[in-house]
Amino acid sequence: MIRVYKVIGKSFFARSTIAVARNLLGTCLVRRVGRTVLSGKIVETEAYCGEDDLACHASRGRTKRTEILYAKPGTIYIYLIYGMYWCLNIVTEREDFPSAVLIRAVEPVEGVTLMMRRRGTRKIEDIANGPGKLCEAFGITGRMHGKPLGPETLWIEGRGGRLPARAIGQSPRIGVDYAKGCARYPWRFFVKDSPYVSRRS
DNA sequence: TCGCCGATCGGCT
DNA sequence: GCCGATCGGCGAA
């Protein structure tokens, strides 16, 4: 498959986190490793939005760890979860407002052979249907943390359009039951009927 | 298919 | 010392 997409600029991320999370669906996450291009269509995202969002890592304010969420839009935020898995986020909104979108799942497009090898599976639906899985498939680690989107790290491509509303599903975010009332916010977005999302209804 | 459980470690209390 | 924006393996049903 040949990509005919355009690189999405930083300004895409300098607006409401909800809008970014929703509009990232259908775009492509791309990375180059040596001569190999890895890419996948984003099919699932979550919005984490401000200190008032108890599920957001910045809900207890600025610390060494959460400082990154206050950075410029388009900055890469990667953290280690459960001591084992990396999770990929992209910082959103204006500088000094702590928010980001978590990329939770992609549909593998290019570099599938390498992804399968990294993931230890030949089942394409299981390659990148979860935040930890997609980082393993793409070889994304904490080394990219704090860097901007771009050819040296990873980037997003799109056609400039957006998916029709009827193609988009919405639900509470996964794994944030501890976040009191915020746990019910419907800030997870996914491509309806995609077999590549992390959990199907 | 479902639910439980352990792995493993950095950041916070 | 506790816990997590996860995952894969296991046993039970």
CSV table of C-alpha atoms (C1' of nucleotides) in Angstrom, one decimal:
chain,number,residue,atom,x,y,z
A,1,MET,CA,0.0,0.0,0.0
A,2,ILE,CA,1.3,3.4,-0.9
A,3,ARG,CA,0.8,6.4,1.4
A,4,VAL,CA,-0.6,9.4,-0.4
A,5,TYR,CA,-1.2,11.3,2.9
A,6,LYS,CA,0.1,14.7,4.0
A,7,VAL,CA,2.1,15.2,7.2
A,8,ILE,CA,-0.2,16.7,9.8
A,9,GLY,CA,1.4,19.8,11.4
A,10,LYS,CA,1.7,20.8,15.0
A,11,SER,CA,-1.3,23.3,14.7
A,12,PHE,CA,-3.5,20.3,14.5
A,13,PHE,CA,-2.8,19.6,18.1
A,14,ALA,CA,-3.2,23.1,19.3
A,15,ARG,CA,-6.9,22.9,20.0
A,16,SER,CA,-9.4,21.1,22.2
A,17,THR,CA,-8.1,17.7,23.2
A,18,ILE,CA,-11.5,16.1,22.5
A,19,ALA,CA,-11.4,17.4,18.9
A,20,VAL,CA,-7.8,16.1,18.5
A,21,ALA,CA,-8.7,12.7,19.8
A,22,ARG,CA,-11.7,12.4,17.5
A,23,ASN,CA,-10.0,13.8,14.4
A,24,LEU,CA,-7.0,11.6,14.8
A,25,LEU,CA,-9.2,8.6,13.9
A,26,GLY,CA,-8.5,7.5,10.4
A,27,THR,CA,-5.1,9.2,10.2
A,28,CYS,CA,-1.8,7.3,10.0
A,29,LEU,CA,0.9,6.9,12.6
A,30,VAL,CA,4.2,6.6,10.7
A,31,ARG,CA,7.8,5.9,11.7
A,32,ARG,CA,10.9,5.1,9.9
A,33,VAL,CA,13.5,2.6,11.2
A,34,GLY,CA,16.4,2.4,8.8
A,35,ARG,CA,15.0,1.6,5.4
A,36,THR,CA,11.8,0.2,6.8
A,37,VAL,CA,8.6,2.3,7.1
A,38,LEU,CA,6.2,1.3,9.8
A,39,SER,CA,2.7,2.7,9.6
A,40,GLY,CA,-0.8,2.1,10.9
A,41,LYS,CA,-4.2,3.7,10.7
A,42,ILE,CA,-5.3,5.1,14.1
A,43,VAL,CA,-8.5,3.4,15.2
A,44,GLU,CA,-8.7,4.2,18.9
A,45,THR,CA,-7.7,7.2,21.0
A,46,GLU,CA,-8.4,8.7,24.4
A,47,ALA,CA,-8.4,12.4,25.6
A,48,TYR,CA,-6.8,13.4,28.9
A,49,CYS,CA,-7.6,16.9,29.6
A,50,GLY,CA,-6.4,19.3,32.3
A,51,GLU,CA,-5.8,19.2,36.1
A,52,ASP,CA,-9.5,18.9,36.7
A,53,ASP,CA,-9.6,15.5,34.9
A,54,LEU,CA,-8.9,13.1,37.7
A,55,ALA,CA,-7.8,10.5,35.1
A,56,CYS,CA,-5.1,12.8,33.7
A,57,HIS,CA,-1.6,12.3,35.0
A,58,ALA,CA,-1.6,16.1,35.7
A,59,SER,CA,-4.5,16.0,38.0
A,60,ARG,CA,-2.2,16.5,41.0
A,61,GLY,CA,-0.4,19.4,39.3
A,62,ARG,CA,3.0,20.0,37.9
A,63,THR,CA,5.7,17.5,39.0
A,64,LYS,CA,8.8,16.2,37.3
A,65,ARG,CA,6.7,13.5,35.7
A,66,THR,CA,3.8,15.6,34.6
A,67,GLU,CA,5.8,18.6,33.4
A,68,ILE,CA,5.7,17.2,29.9
A,69,LEU,CA,1.9,17.6,29.7
A,70,TYR,CA,2.3,21.3,29.9
A,71,ALA,CA,4.6,21.4,26.9
A,72,LYS,CA,4.0,22.6,23.4
A,73,PRO,CA,1.3,20.8,21.3
A,74,GLY,CA,2.8,18.1,19.2
A,75,THR,CA,5.2,17.0,21.8
A,76,ILE,CA,5.6,13.3,22.4
A,77,TYR,CA,4.7,12.0,25.9
A,78,ILE,CA,5.7,8.4,26.6
A,79,TYR,CA,5.4,6.7,29.9
A,80,LEU,CA,6.1,3.3,31.3
A,81,ILE,CA,3.0,1.5,32.7
A,82,TYR,CA,3.2,-1.5,35.1
A,83,GLY,CA,7.0,-1.4,34.8
A,84,MET,CA,6.7,-3.2,31.4
A,85,TYR,CA,4.8,-1.4,28.7
A,86,TRP,CA,5.3,2.0,27.0
A,87,CYS,CA,2.3,4.2,26.2
A,88,LEU,CA,2.3,6.8,23.4
A,89,ASN,CA,0.6,10.2,23.9
A,90,ILE,CA,0.7,13.5,21.9
A,91,VAL,CA,0.5,16.7,23.9
A,92,THR,CA,-2.4,19.0,22.9
A,93,GLU,CA,-3.9,22.5,23.4
A,94,ARG,CA,-1.8,25.6,24.3
A,95,GLU,CA,1.4,25.5,26.2
A,96,ASP,CA,0.9,25.4,29.9
A,97,PHE,CA,-2.5,23.7,29.7
A,98,PRO,CA,-1.8,20.0,30.6
A,99,SER,CA,-3.5,17.7,28.2
A,100,ALA,CA,-2.7,14.9,25.7
A,101,VAL,CA,-4.2,12.2,23.5
A,102,LEU,CA,-3.3,8.6,24.2
A,103,ILE,CA,-3.0,6.5,21.0
A,104,ARG,CA,-4.6,3.2,22.0
A,105,ALA,CA,-4.7,1.2,18.8
A,106,VAL,CA,-3.8,1.2,15.1
A,107,GLU,CA,-4.6,-1.0,12.1
A,108,PRO,CA,-1.2,-2.1,10.8
A,109,VAL,CA,-0.5,-0.9,7.2
A,110,GLU,CA,3.2,-0.9,6.3
A,111,GLY,CA,6.0,-2.9,7.9
A,112,VAL,CA,3.8,-5.7,9.0
A,113,THR,CA,6.5,-8.3,8.8
A,114,LEU,CA,8.7,-6.4,11.2
A,115,MET,CA,5.8,-5.7,13.5
A,116,MET,CA,4.8,-9.3,13.7
A,117,ARG,CA,8.3,-10.3,14.5
A,118,ARG,CA,8.5,-7.7,17.3
A,119,ARG,CA,5.1,-8.8,18.7
A,120,GLY,CA,5.7,-12.5,18.4
A,121,THR,CA,2.4,-13.1,16.6
A,122,ARG,CA,1.2,-13.6,13.1
A,123,LYS,CA,-2.3,-12.6,13.8
A,124,ILE,CA,-2.7,-9.1,12.4
A,125,GLU,CA,-5.5,-8.1,14.7
A,126,ASP,CA,-3.3,-8.7,17.7
A,127,ILE,CA,-0.3,-6.6,16.6
A,128,ALA,CA,-1.3,-3.2,17.7
A,129,ASN,CA,-4.7,-3.4,19.4
A,130,GLY,CA,-3.7,-1.8,22.6
A,131,PRO,CA,-1.4,1.0,23.8
A,132,GLY,CA,1.4,-1.2,25.0
A,133,LYS,CA,1.1,-3.5,22.0
A,134,LEU,CA,1.4,-0.7,19.4
A,135,CYS,CA,4.5,0.7,21.1
A,136,GLU,CA,6.1,-2.8,21.0
A,137,ALA,CA,5.1,-3.2,17.3
A,138,PHE,CA,6.5,0.2,16.3
A,139,GLY,CA,9.6,0.0,18.6
A,140,ILE,CA,8.4,3.1,20.4
A,141,THR,CA,10.2,3.5,23.8
A,142,GLY,CA,11.0,6.3,26.3
A,143,ARG,CA,13.8,7.4,24.1
A,144,MET,CA,11.3,9.6,22.2
A,145,HIS,CA,9.9,11.1,25.3
A,146,GLY,CA,9.8,14.9,25.2
A,147,LYS,CA,10.7,15.2,21.5
A,148,PRO,CA,8.5,16.8,18.9
A,149,LEU,CA,6.7,14.9,16.2
A,150,GLY,CA,8.9,14.7,13.1
A,151,PRO,CA,11.0,12.5,10.8
A,152,GLU,CA,13.5,11.7,13.6
A,153,THR,CA,10.8,10.3,15.8
A,154,LEU,CA,7.4,9.6,14.4
A,155,TRP,CA,4.7,11.6,12.7
A,156,ILE,CA,1.0,11.6,11.7
A,157,GLU,CA,-0.3,11.8,8.1
A,158,GLY,CA,-3.8,12.4,6.9
A,159,ARG,CA,-5.9,13.4,3.9
A,160,GLY,CA,-7.3,16.5,5.6
A,161,GLY,CA,-10.7,15.1,5.9
A,162,ARG,CA,-12.3,13.5,8.9
A,163,LEU,CA,-14.3,10.4,9.4
A,164,PRO,CA,-18.1,10.8,9.2
A,165,ALA,CA,-19.7,10.9,12.7
A,166,ARG,CA,-21.6,7.7,12.1
A,167,ALA,CA,-18.3,5.8,11.7
A,168,ILE,CA,-17.1,6.9,15.2
A,169,GLY,CA,-17.9,5.2,18.5
A,170,GLN,CA,-17.5,6.8,21.9
A,171,SER,CA,-17.2,5.3,25.4
A,172,PRO,CA,-15.7,5.9,28.8
A,173,ARG,CA,-11.9,5.6,28.9
A,174,ILE,CA,-10.3,2.2,29.7
A,175,GLY,CA,-8.7,1.4,33.0
A,176,VAL,CA,-9.5,4.7,34.9
A,177,ASP,CA,-12.1,3.5,37.3
A,178,TYR,CA,-10.2,5.2,40.1
A,179,ALA,CA,-10.9,8.6,38.7
A,180,LYS,CA,-14.3,9.1,40.5
A,181,GLY,CA,-16.8,11.0,38.3
A,182,CYS,CA,-14.3,11.5,35.5
A,183,ALA,CA,-14.2,7.8,34.9
A,184,ARG,CA,-17.6,8.1,33.2
A,185,TYR,CA,-16.6,10.8,30.8
A,186,PRO,CA,-17.0,9.5,27.2
A,187,TRP,CA,-13.5,10.5,26.1
A,188,ARG,CA,-12.5,7.3,24.4
A,189,PHE,CA,-13.0,7.4,20.6
A,190,PHE,CA,-12.8,4.5,18.2
A,191,VAL,CA,-13.6,3.4,14.6
A,192,LYS,CA,-16.8,1.5,14.9
A,193,ASP,CA,-16.7,-2.0,13.6
A,194,SER,CA,-12.9,-2.0,13.4
A,195,PRO,CA,-11.4,-5.4,14.3
A,196,TYR,CA,-8.2,-3.5,15.4
A,197,VAL,CA,-9.5,-1.7,18.5
A,198,SER,CA,-8.4,-2.9,21.9
A,199,ARG,CA,-11.9,-3.8,23.2
A,200,ARG,CA,-15.0,-4.5,21.2
A,201,SER,CA,-18.4,-3.8,22.7
B,1,DT,C1',-15.4,-17.0,26.5
B,2,DC,C1',-14.6,-15.2,31.1
B,3,DG,C1',-12.1,-13.9,35.0
B,4,DC,C1',-8.1,-14.0,37.8
B,5,DC,C1',-3.3,-13.3,38.4
B,6,DG,C1',1.6,-12.2,38.1
B,7,DA,C1',5.2,-9.5,35.9
B,8,DT,C1',8.0,-5.3,37.1
B,9,DC,C1',9.4,-0.4,38.2
B,10,DG,C1',9.0,4.7,38.6
B,11,DG,C1',6.6,8.2,40.9
B,12,DC,C1',4.2,9.5,44.6
B,13,DT,C1',2.6,9.2,49.8
C,1,DG,C1',5.0,0.9,50.7
C,2,DC,C1',1.4,1.3,47.2
C,3,DC,C1',-0.3,1.5,42.8
C,4,DG,C1',-1.0,2.0,37.8
C,5,DA,C1',-4.1,5.1,30.9
C,6,DT,C1',-1.3,-3.2,30.3
C,7,DC,C1',-0.8,-7.8,28.7
C,8,DG,C1',-0.6,-12.8,28.2
C,9,DG,C1',-1.3,-17.1,30.3
C,10,DC,C1',-4.0,-20.1,33.0
C,11,DG,C1',-7.9,-22.7,34.7
C,12,DA,C1',-12.8,-23.0,35.1
C,13,DA,C1',-17.2,-23.1,32.8
